[in-house]
Amino acid sequence: FHQLRHGSMLRDPFEHAALVQRIQSECFAEDIEPPADSLGWTEEELHAFFESGGDELPLRFAETPGVPVRIIPAGMRARVFVISDMHCDHPQNLGWIQQRLPASSSGCFDVCVCCGDVSDNLGVLRQALGVLRARFDEVFFTPGNHELWVRKEPPGTTSLDRIETVRRLCEEKRVRVAPLRLCSAESGSDGCRLDDLLLVPLHSWYHSSWDREPGMEAGGPDSELRKAMPGVGMWTDHQLCKWPPHLANDEARALHFASLNRELVDSLAAALPPSAGRPPPPAWDKRATYAEYGQKPMTDELWTSFDASTFFTPRQGG
């Protein structure tokens, strides 16, 4: 996620009306009315708007090349929820999701970002995305490795074909797999423009260089684990993902998927304002999220330790 921050202040309504009238006259645009939120626009932005015949909106509303814009209605605030690895092949997981969807709230524009691994079964994937789409104003989806498994497709089908199939399914369910820019239709209570939000799903594939764990070679420190789990070396992706010859290894696949982002990332980098001088986004303590939903993690070490015994400790009793 990339956040854009702007700092224009709201001017006095009477002063604003006089300014608009003057600029309309200067631009021979008396027949063009500015949007209600223009109270927070700069004088230069108002000039550009009227000189363009009402077509040139300020940067926060301007169309980033190739990226559609959705305006959040006045009086509403955006909330973004993120979930991944729902694994709805297990019916109880889909039931859990249906029961635990965050409650809608008056005045909130809710977005869900689902980061893949819902199901390799297209019927289950369609059902799960439908559940999310019925609840949220916008849903984003990025395929995970499970969505790329090839099980019952015709011979010759590859995991690249699966990506296209999933893309079409998302299009059918009105789930976004491409960038979208959310823009507030008004300014905040402090007089500053509310942040715009640019959501950019990207392609990626894991690479063996990410794995810093010791190997499980015979006689090595994990050899006993290997004996106890004889299938541990049979990574399912290696069995069910089907690749064309030029993507025969993880490095080739990682480079291929990264290359799919290049044109988009380059165009965004050229269009977005520089980040110099903007503070980094705040670091959030995830314990606050648990508290908001009346839950608590099994241990506070969950957020400070990467020890497997704490990091993967499930919550008990719901």
mmCIF file of C-alpha atoms in Angstrom:
data_model
loop_
_atom_site.group_PDB
_atom_site.id
_atom_site.type_symbol
_atom_site.label_atom_id
_atom_site.label_comp_id
_atom_site.label_asym_id
_atom_site.label_seq_id
_atom_site.Cartn_x
_atom_site.Cartn_y
_atom_site.Cartn_z
ATOM 1 C CA PHE A 1 0.000 0.000 0.000
ATOM 2 C CA HIS A 2 1.156 3.481 -0.833
ATOM 3 C CA GLN A 3 -0.343 6.470 0.975
ATOM 4 C CA LEU A 4 -0.353 9.991 -0.454
ATOM 5 C CA ARG A 5 -0.399 12.844 2.025
ATOM 6 C CA HIS A 6 -1.519 16.398 1.262
ATOM 7 C CA GLY A 7 -1.775 19.402 3.520
ATOM 8 C CA SER A 8 -4.111 22.000 2.009
ATOM 9 C CA MET A 9 -6.244 23.830 4.545
ATOM 10 C CA LEU A 10 -9.943 24.656 4.291
ATOM 11 C CA ARG A 11 -10.625 28.341 3.642
ATOM 12 C CA ASP A 12 -13.561 30.397 4.873
ATOM 13 C CA PRO A 13 -16.694 29.577 2.798
ATOM 14 C CA PHE A 14 -17.357 33.233 1.970
ATOM 15 C CA GLU A 15 -13.748 33.796 0.983
ATOM 16 C CA HIS A 16 -13.914 30.631 -1.091
ATOM 17 C CA ALA A 17 -17.082 31.711 -2.904
ATOM 18 C CA ALA A 18 -15.477 35.050 -3.804
ATOM 19 C CA LEU A 19 -12.324 33.320 -4.998
ATOM 20 C CA VAL A 20 -14.300 30.859 -7.140
ATOM 21 C CA GLN A 21 -16.331 33.677 -8.685
ATOM 22 C CA ARG A 22 -13.158 35.623 -9.544
ATOM 23 C CA ILE A 23 -11.418 32.637 -11.111
ATOM 24 C CA GLN A 24 -14.563 31.619 -13.008
ATOM 25 C CA SER A 25 -14.656 35.110 -14.503
ATOM 26 C CA GLU A 26 -10.951 35.071 -15.366
ATOM 27 C CA CYS A 27 -11.337 31.691 -17.091
ATOM 28 C CA PHE A 28 -14.710 32.479 -18.726
ATOM 29 C CA ALA A 29 -16.075 29.453 -16.875
ATOM 30 C CA GLU A 30 -19.135 30.840 -15.120
ATOM 31 C CA ASP A 31 -21.136 27.823 -16.276
ATOM 32 C CA ILE A 32 -18.826 25.357 -14.516
ATOM 33 C CA GLU A 33 -19.434 24.544 -10.851
ATOM 34 C CA PRO A 34 -16.590 23.158 -8.703
ATOM 35 C CA PRO A 35 -17.125 20.040 -6.545
ATOM 36 C CA ALA A 36 -18.276 20.576 -2.968
ATOM 37 C CA ASP A 37 -14.867 19.562 -1.586
ATOM 38 C CA SER A 38 -13.076 22.342 -3.533
ATOM 39 C CA LEU A 39 -13.124 24.348 -0.303
ATOM 40 C CA GLY A 40 -9.806 22.642 0.411
ATOM 41 C CA TRP A 41 -8.268 23.192 -3.028
ATOM 42 C CA THR A 42 -5.430 25.629 -3.553
ATOM 43 C CA GLU A 43 -5.898 28.667 -5.790
ATOM 44 C CA GLU A 44 -3.640 27.028 -8.389
ATOM 45 C CA GLU A 45 -5.811 23.897 -8.374
ATOM 46 C CA LEU A 46 -8.953 25.987 -8.869
ATOM 47 C CA HIS A 47 -7.332 27.811 -11.795
ATOM 48 C CA ALA A 48 -6.323 24.526 -13.416
ATOM 49 C CA PHE A 49 -9.810 23.114 -12.893
ATOM 50 C CA PHE A 50 -11.648 26.027 -14.537
ATOM 51 C CA GLU A 51 -9.079 26.512 -17.303
ATOM 52 C CA SER A 52 -9.527 22.841 -18.258
ATOM 53 C CA GLY A 53 -13.286 23.218 -18.521
ATOM 54 C CA GLY A 54 -13.760 21.204 -15.342
ATOM 55 C CA ASP A 55 -11.724 18.226 -16.559
ATOM 56 C CA GLU A 56 -8.493 18.671 -14.581
ATOM 57 C CA LEU A 57 -8.934 17.603 -10.976
ATOM 58 C CA PRO A 58 -6.257 18.051 -8.304
ATOM 59 C CA LEU A 59 -3.617 15.338 -8.041
ATOM 60 C CA ARG A 60 -5.506 13.416 -5.387
ATOM 61 C CA PHE A 61 -8.385 12.981 -7.858
ATOM 62 C CA ALA A 62 -6.248 12.887 -10.989
ATOM 63 C CA GLU A 63 -6.111 9.612 -12.785
ATOM 64 C CA THR A 64 -2.809 7.872 -12.287
ATOM 65 C CA PRO A 65 -1.954 6.343 -15.686
ATOM 66 C CA GLY A 66 -3.778 3.050 -16.007
ATOM 67 C CA VAL A 67 -5.302 3.289 -12.518
ATOM 68 C CA PRO A 68 -9.044 3.922 -12.067
ATOM 69 C CA VAL A 69 -10.247 6.207 -9.288
ATOM 70 C CA ARG A 70 -13.121 5.627 -6.886
ATOM 71 C CA ILE A 71 -14.361 8.555 -4.837
ATOM 72 C CA ILE A 72 -15.373 7.730 -1.272
ATOM 73 C CA PRO A 73 -18.695 9.493 -0.629
ATOM 74 C CA ALA A 74 -18.643 12.594 1.544
ATOM 75 C CA GLY A 75 -19.085 11.827 5.228
ATOM 76 C CA MET A 76 -17.591 8.335 4.952
ATOM 77 C CA ARG A 77 -14.194 7.060 6.035
ATOM 78 C CA ALA A 78 -12.322 4.159 4.526
ATOM 79 C CA ARG A 79 -11.391 1.013 6.429
ATOM 80 C CA VAL A 80 -9.100 -1.604 4.887
ATOM 81 C CA PHE A 81 -9.211 -5.207 6.143
ATOM 82 C CA VAL A 82 -6.569 -7.731 5.102
ATOM 83 C CA ILE A 83 -6.814 -11.517 5.199
ATOM 84 C CA SER A 84 -4.908 -14.376 3.588
ATOM 85 C CA ASP A 85 -4.654 -18.158 3.589
ATOM 86 C CA MET A 86 -8.353 -18.764 4.163
ATOM 87 C CA HIS A 87 -8.017 -22.299 2.740
ATOM 88 C CA CYS A 88 -11.732 -22.697 2.182
ATOM 89 C CA ASP A 89 -11.257 -26.221 0.839
ATOM 90 C CA HIS A 90 -11.955 -26.975 4.479
ATOM 91 C CA PRO A 91 -15.677 -26.114 4.887
ATOM 92 C CA GLN A 92 -15.182 -25.117 8.509
ATOM 93 C CA ASN A 93 -12.815 -22.355 7.370
ATOM 94 C CA LEU A 94 -15.408 -20.818 5.072
ATOM 95 C CA GLY A 95 -17.970 -21.095 7.871
ATOM 96 C CA TRP A 96 -15.547 -19.351 10.222
ATOM 97 C CA ILE A 97 -15.072 -16.524 7.725
ATOM 98 C CA GLN A 98 -18.822 -16.085 7.277
ATOM 99 C CA GLN A 99 -19.332 -15.894 11.036
ATOM 100 C CA ARG A 100 -16.366 -13.614 11.749
ATOM 101 C CA LEU A 101 -16.669 -11.004 9.024
ATOM 102 C CA PRO A 102 -16.213 -7.580 10.618
ATOM 103 C CA ALA A 103 -19.516 -5.846 11.175
ATOM 104 C CA SER A 104 -20.389 -3.064 8.789
ATOM 105 C CA SER A 105 -20.523 0.390 10.309
ATOM 106 C CA SER A 106 -22.546 3.410 9.295
ATOM 107 C CA GLY A 107 -20.332 5.976 7.632
ATOM 108 C CA CYS A 108 -17.609 3.494 6.711
ATOM 109 C CA PHE A 109 -16.431 2.511 3.232
ATOM 110 C CA ASP A 110 -14.955 -0.952 3.742
ATOM 111 C CA VAL A 111 -12.284 -2.588 1.603
ATOM 112 C CA CYS A 112 -11.050 -6.179 1.858
ATOM 113 C CA VAL A 113 -7.644 -7.245 0.563
ATOM 114 C CA CYS A 114 -7.439 -11.032 0.239
ATOM 115 C CA CYS A 115 -3.864 -12.165 -0.334
ATOM 116 C CA GLY A 116 -4.434 -15.562 -1.892
ATOM 117 C CA ASP A 117 -4.530 -19.219 -0.891
ATOM 118 C CA VAL A 118 -8.310 -19.455 -0.774
ATOM 119 C CA SER A 119 -8.673 -22.653 -2.806
ATOM 120 C CA ASP A 120 -7.425 -24.459 -5.880
ATOM 121 C CA ASN A 121 -11.064 -25.440 -6.543
ATOM 122 C CA LEU A 122 -12.588 -22.729 -8.707
ATOM 123 C CA GLY A 123 -16.086 -23.383 -7.368
ATOM 124 C CA VAL A 124 -14.923 -22.900 -3.789
ATOM 125 C CA LEU A 125 -12.930 -19.821 -4.784
ATOM 126 C CA ARG A 126 -16.006 -18.353 -6.485
ATOM 127 C CA GLN A 127 -18.105 -18.981 -3.371
ATOM 128 C CA ALA A 128 -15.546 -17.471 -0.988
ATOM 129 C CA LEU A 129 -15.010 -14.362 -3.089
ATOM 130 C CA GLY A 130 -18.785 -14.004 -3.308
ATOM 131 C CA VAL A 131 -19.002 -13.987 0.492
ATOM 132 C CA LEU A 132 -16.408 -11.208 0.683
ATOM 133 C CA ARG A 133 -17.919 -9.234 -2.172
ATOM 134 C CA ALA A 134 -21.365 -9.283 -0.545
ATOM 135 C CA ARG A 135 -19.939 -7.712 2.612
ATOM 136 C CA PHE A 136 -17.345 -5.183 1.393
ATOM 137 C CA ASP A 137 -17.569 -2.136 -0.859
ATOM 138 C CA GLU A 138 -14.394 -3.212 -2.662
ATOM 139 C CA VAL A 139 -12.512 -6.527 -2.663
ATOM 140 C CA PHE A 140 -8.970 -7.074 -3.943
ATOM 141 C CA PHE A 141 -7.464 -10.481 -4.623
ATOM 142 C CA THR A 142 -3.981 -11.686 -5.459
ATOM 143 C CA PRO A 143 -3.622 -15.376 -6.395
ATOM 144 C CA GLY A 144 -1.544 -17.496 -4.067
ATOM 145 C CA ASN A 145 0.359 -20.658 -4.860
ATOM 146 C CA HIS A 146 -2.740 -22.782 -4.165
ATOM 147 C CA GLU A 147 -4.724 -20.999 -6.873
ATOM 148 C CA LEU A 148 -2.012 -22.016 -9.339
ATOM 149 C CA TRP A 149 -2.343 -25.742 -8.719
ATOM 150 C CA VAL A 150 -3.409 -27.706 -11.793
ATOM 151 C CA ARG A 151 -5.516 -30.746 -10.885
ATOM 152 C CA LYS A 152 -8.444 -31.446 -13.217
ATOM 153 C CA GLU A 153 -7.733 -29.134 -16.137
ATOM 154 C CA PRO A 154 -7.195 -30.467 -19.666
ATOM 155 C CA PRO A 155 -3.736 -31.828 -20.519
ATOM 156 C CA GLY A 156 -1.284 -29.079 -21.345
ATOM 157 C CA THR A 157 -2.824 -26.571 -18.936
ATOM 158 C CA THR A 158 -0.153 -24.629 -17.054
ATOM 159 C CA SER A 159 -0.206 -22.558 -13.897
ATOM 160 C CA LEU A 160 -0.002 -19.454 -16.091
ATOM 161 C CA ASP A 161 -3.302 -20.527 -17.620
ATOM 162 C CA ARG A 162 -4.694 -20.849 -14.109
ATOM 163 C CA ILE A 163 -3.772 -17.244 -13.368
ATOM 164 C CA GLU A 164 -5.807 -16.106 -16.356
ATOM 165 C CA THR A 165 -8.723 -18.316 -15.303
ATOM 166 C CA VAL A 166 -8.641 -16.829 -11.797
ATOM 167 C CA ARG A 167 -8.468 -13.326 -13.270
ATOM 168 C CA ARG A 168 -11.620 -13.962 -15.301
ATOM 169 C CA LEU A 169 -13.368 -15.391 -12.241
ATOM 170 C CA CYS A 170 -12.497 -12.250 -10.266
ATOM 171 C CA GLU A 171 -13.818 -10.111 -13.092
ATOM 172 C CA GLU A 172 -17.069 -12.090 -12.976
ATOM 173 C CA LYS A 173 -17.369 -11.519 -9.214
ATOM 174 C CA ARG A 174 -16.361 -7.833 -9.491
ATOM 175 C CA VAL A 175 -13.237 -8.469 -7.448
ATOM 176 C CA ARG A 176 -10.242 -6.299 -8.300
ATOM 177 C CA VAL A 177 -6.871 -7.756 -9.309
ATOM 178 C CA ALA A 178 -5.457 -4.456 -10.569
ATOM 179 C CA PRO A 179 -4.687 -1.127 -8.870
ATOM 180 C CA LEU A 180 -7.362 1.244 -7.649
ATOM 181 C CA ARG A 181 -7.033 4.699 -6.177
ATOM 182 C CA LEU A 182 -9.443 5.612 -3.388
ATOM 183 C CA CYS A 183 -10.007 9.342 -2.982
ATOM 184 C CA SER A 184 -11.898 11.097 -0.243
ATOM 185 C CA ALA A 185 -14.599 13.487 -1.412
ATOM 186 C CA GLU A 186 -13.959 15.883 1.451
ATOM 187 C CA SER A 187 -11.415 17.214 3.900
ATOM 188 C CA GLY A 188 -10.773 16.054 7.422
ATOM 189 C CA SER A 189 -11.930 17.670 10.637
ATOM 190 C CA ASP A 190 -8.484 19.209 11.122
ATOM 191 C CA GLY A 191 -8.880 21.117 7.871
ATOM 192 C CA CYS A 192 -6.397 18.951 5.976
ATOM 193 C CA ARG A 193 -7.255 16.754 3.074
ATOM 194 C CA LEU A 194 -7.878 13.171 3.964
ATOM 195 C CA ASP A 195 -5.225 10.802 2.661
ATOM 196 C CA ASP A 196 -5.725 9.160 -0.653
ATOM 197 C CA LEU A 197 -5.007 5.466 -0.794
ATOM 198 C CA LEU A 198 -3.491 3.627 -3.701
ATOM 199 C CA LEU A 199 -3.980 -0.144 -3.565
ATOM 200 C CA VAL A 200 -1.649 -2.013 -5.905
ATOM 201 C CA PRO A 201 -1.858 -5.818 -6.198
ATOM 202 C CA LEU A 202 1.476 -7.165 -7.447
ATOM 203 C CA HIS A 203 2.633 -10.459 -8.921
ATOM 204 C CA SER A 204 5.299 -12.472 -7.122
ATOM 205 C CA TRP A 205 6.680 -15.952 -6.630
ATOM 206 C CA TYR A 206 8.898 -17.202 -3.824
ATOM 207 C CA HIS A 207 12.582 -17.810 -4.319
ATOM 208 C CA SER A 208 14.843 -20.276 -2.545
ATOM 209 C CA SER A 209 17.077 -17.416 -1.364
ATOM 210 C CA TRP A 210 14.320 -16.522 1.118
ATOM 211 C CA ASP A 211 14.858 -19.804 2.944
ATOM 212 C CA ARG A 212 17.492 -19.215 5.631
ATOM 213 C CA GLU A 213 16.698 -22.361 7.603
ATOM 214 C CA PRO A 214 19.258 -25.191 7.747
ATOM 215 C CA GLY A 215 18.648 -27.989 5.300
ATOM 216 C CA MET A 216 17.364 -31.433 6.237
ATOM 217 C CA GLU A 217 20.112 -33.456 4.652
ATOM 218 C CA ALA A 218 20.678 -36.995 5.827
ATOM 219 C CA GLY A 219 22.731 -36.916 8.983
ATOM 220 C CA GLY A 220 22.109 -33.196 9.413
ATOM 221 C CA PRO A 221 20.580 -31.500 12.464
ATOM 222 C CA ASP A 222 17.052 -32.095 11.140
ATOM 223 C CA SER A 223 17.492 -35.668 10.003
ATOM 224 C CA GLU A 224 15.295 -36.994 12.826
ATOM 225 C CA LEU A 225 12.503 -34.627 11.789
ATOM 226 C CA ARG A 226 12.848 -35.860 8.229
ATOM 227 C CA LYS A 227 12.453 -39.455 9.407
ATOM 228 C CA ALA A 228 9.350 -38.535 11.396
ATOM 229 C CA MET A 229 7.862 -36.596 8.437
ATOM 230 C CA PRO A 230 8.879 -38.522 5.327
ATOM 231 C CA GLY A 231 6.761 -36.320 3.050
ATOM 232 C CA VAL A 232 8.254 -33.056 4.234
ATOM 233 C CA GLY A 233 10.497 -32.796 1.203
ATOM 234 C CA MET A 234 7.602 -33.236 -1.229
ATOM 235 C CA TRP A 235 6.603 -29.574 -1.525
ATOM 236 C CA THR A 236 3.127 -29.751 -3.082
ATOM 237 C CA ASP A 237 3.791 -26.850 -5.445
ATOM 238 C CA HIS A 238 6.449 -28.980 -7.097
ATOM 239 C CA GLN A 239 3.827 -31.616 -7.806
ATOM 240 C CA LEU A 240 0.728 -29.600 -8.712
ATOM 241 C CA CYS A 241 2.057 -26.407 -10.275
ATOM 242 C CA LYS A 242 2.660 -26.950 -13.977
ATOM 243 C CA TRP A 243 5.059 -24.595 -15.734
ATOM 244 C CA PRO A 244 6.145 -24.049 -19.324
ATOM 245 C CA PRO A 245 9.764 -25.029 -20.063
ATOM 246 C CA HIS A 246 11.165 -21.502 -19.695
ATOM 247 C CA LEU A 247 9.919 -21.378 -16.073
ATOM 248 C CA ALA A 248 11.498 -24.611 -14.967
ATOM 249 C CA ASN A 249 12.861 -23.388 -11.615
ATOM 250 C CA ASP A 250 11.960 -20.999 -8.802
ATOM 251 C CA GLU A 251 14.464 -18.364 -9.901
ATOM 252 C CA ALA A 252 12.989 -18.189 -13.402
ATOM 253 C CA ARG A 253 9.488 -18.006 -11.952
ATOM 254 C CA ALA A 254 10.411 -15.290 -9.455
ATOM 255 C CA LEU A 255 11.969 -13.197 -12.231
ATOM 256 C CA HIS A 256 8.980 -13.786 -14.518
ATOM 257 C CA PHE A 257 6.402 -12.630 -11.988
ATOM 258 C CA ALA A 258 8.528 -9.660 -10.929
ATOM 259 C CA SER A 259 8.802 -8.598 -14.568
ATOM 260 C CA LEU A 260 4.999 -8.482 -14.827
ATOM 261 C CA ASN A 261 5.037 -5.571 -12.352
ATOM 262 C CA ARG A 262 7.702 -3.491 -14.051
ATOM 263 C CA GLU A 263 5.588 -1.395 -16.415
ATOM 264 C CA LEU A 264 3.004 -0.654 -13.723
ATOM 265 C CA VAL A 265 5.570 0.194 -11.054
ATOM 266 C CA ASP A 266 7.528 2.425 -13.438
ATOM 267 C CA SER A 267 4.388 4.334 -14.441
ATOM 268 C CA LEU A 268 3.352 4.794 -10.811
ATOM 269 C CA ALA A 269 6.833 5.948 -9.821
ATOM 270 C CA ALA A 270 6.720 8.572 -12.555
ATOM 271 C CA ALA A 271 3.211 9.767 -11.678
ATOM 272 C CA LEU A 272 3.270 9.847 -7.881
ATOM 273 C CA PRO A 273 4.717 12.777 -5.942
ATOM 274 C CA PRO A 274 8.132 12.212 -4.370
ATOM 275 C CA SER A 275 8.172 10.737 -0.883
ATOM 276 C CA ALA A 276 11.015 12.942 0.365
ATOM 277 C CA GLY A 277 10.015 14.828 3.478
ATOM 278 C CA ARG A 278 6.950 12.699 4.222
ATOM 279 C CA PRO A 279 7.056 10.771 7.486
ATOM 280 C CA PRO A 280 6.966 6.983 7.222
ATOM 281 C CA PRO A 281 3.664 5.286 8.050
ATOM 282 C CA PRO A 282 3.227 4.543 11.737
ATOM 283 C CA ALA A 283 4.121 1.129 13.114
ATOM 284 C CA TRP A 284 0.998 -0.476 14.525
ATOM 285 C CA ASP A 285 0.946 -2.782 17.522
ATOM 286 C CA LYS A 286 -1.267 -5.655 16.371
ATOM 287 C CA ARG A 287 -2.420 -6.278 19.933
ATOM 288 C CA ALA A 288 -4.686 -3.246 19.503
ATOM 289 C CA THR A 289 -6.475 -5.041 16.677
ATOM 290 C CA TYR A 290 -7.182 -8.006 18.947
ATOM 291 C CA ALA A 291 -8.496 -5.627 21.621
ATOM 292 C CA GLU A 292 -10.804 -3.922 19.137
ATOM 293 C CA TYR A 293 -12.539 -7.244 18.513
ATOM 294 C CA GLY A 294 -12.621 -8.271 22.160
ATOM 295 C CA GLN A 295 -9.890 -10.886 21.746
ATOM 296 C CA LYS A 296 -6.336 -11.234 22.943
ATOM 297 C CA PRO A 297 -3.380 -13.224 21.616
ATOM 298 C CA MET A 298 -2.219 -16.276 23.507
ATOM 299 C CA THR A 299 0.938 -14.388 24.466
ATOM 300 C CA ASP A 300 2.405 -10.946 23.967
ATOM 301 C CA GLU A 301 5.535 -12.697 22.709
ATOM 302 C CA LEU A 302 3.585 -13.292 19.522
ATOM 303 C CA TRP A 303 4.550 -9.797 18.405
ATOM 304 C CA THR A 304 8.132 -9.739 19.655
ATOM 305 C CA SER A 305 9.446 -13.242 19.032
ATOM 306 C CA PHE A 306 9.851 -15.431 15.989
ATOM 307 C CA ASP A 307 10.146 -18.548 18.074
ATOM 308 C CA ALA A 308 7.890 -21.110 16.399
ATOM 309 C CA SER A 309 6.374 -22.233 19.694
ATOM 310 C CA THR A 310 4.897 -18.762 20.246
ATOM 311 C CA PHE A 311 4.470 -17.438 16.731
ATOM 312 C CA PHE A 312 2.272 -20.332 15.642
ATOM 313 C CA THR A 313 0.369 -20.786 18.893
ATOM 314 C CA PRO A 314 -3.356 -20.857 18.023
ATOM 315 C CA ARG A 315 -5.933 -18.963 20.035
ATOM 316 C CA GLN A 316 -8.136 -21.172 22.150
ATOM 317 C CA GLY A 317 -11.880 -20.978 22.664
ATOM 318 C CA GLY A 318 -12.551 -18.770 19.606
#
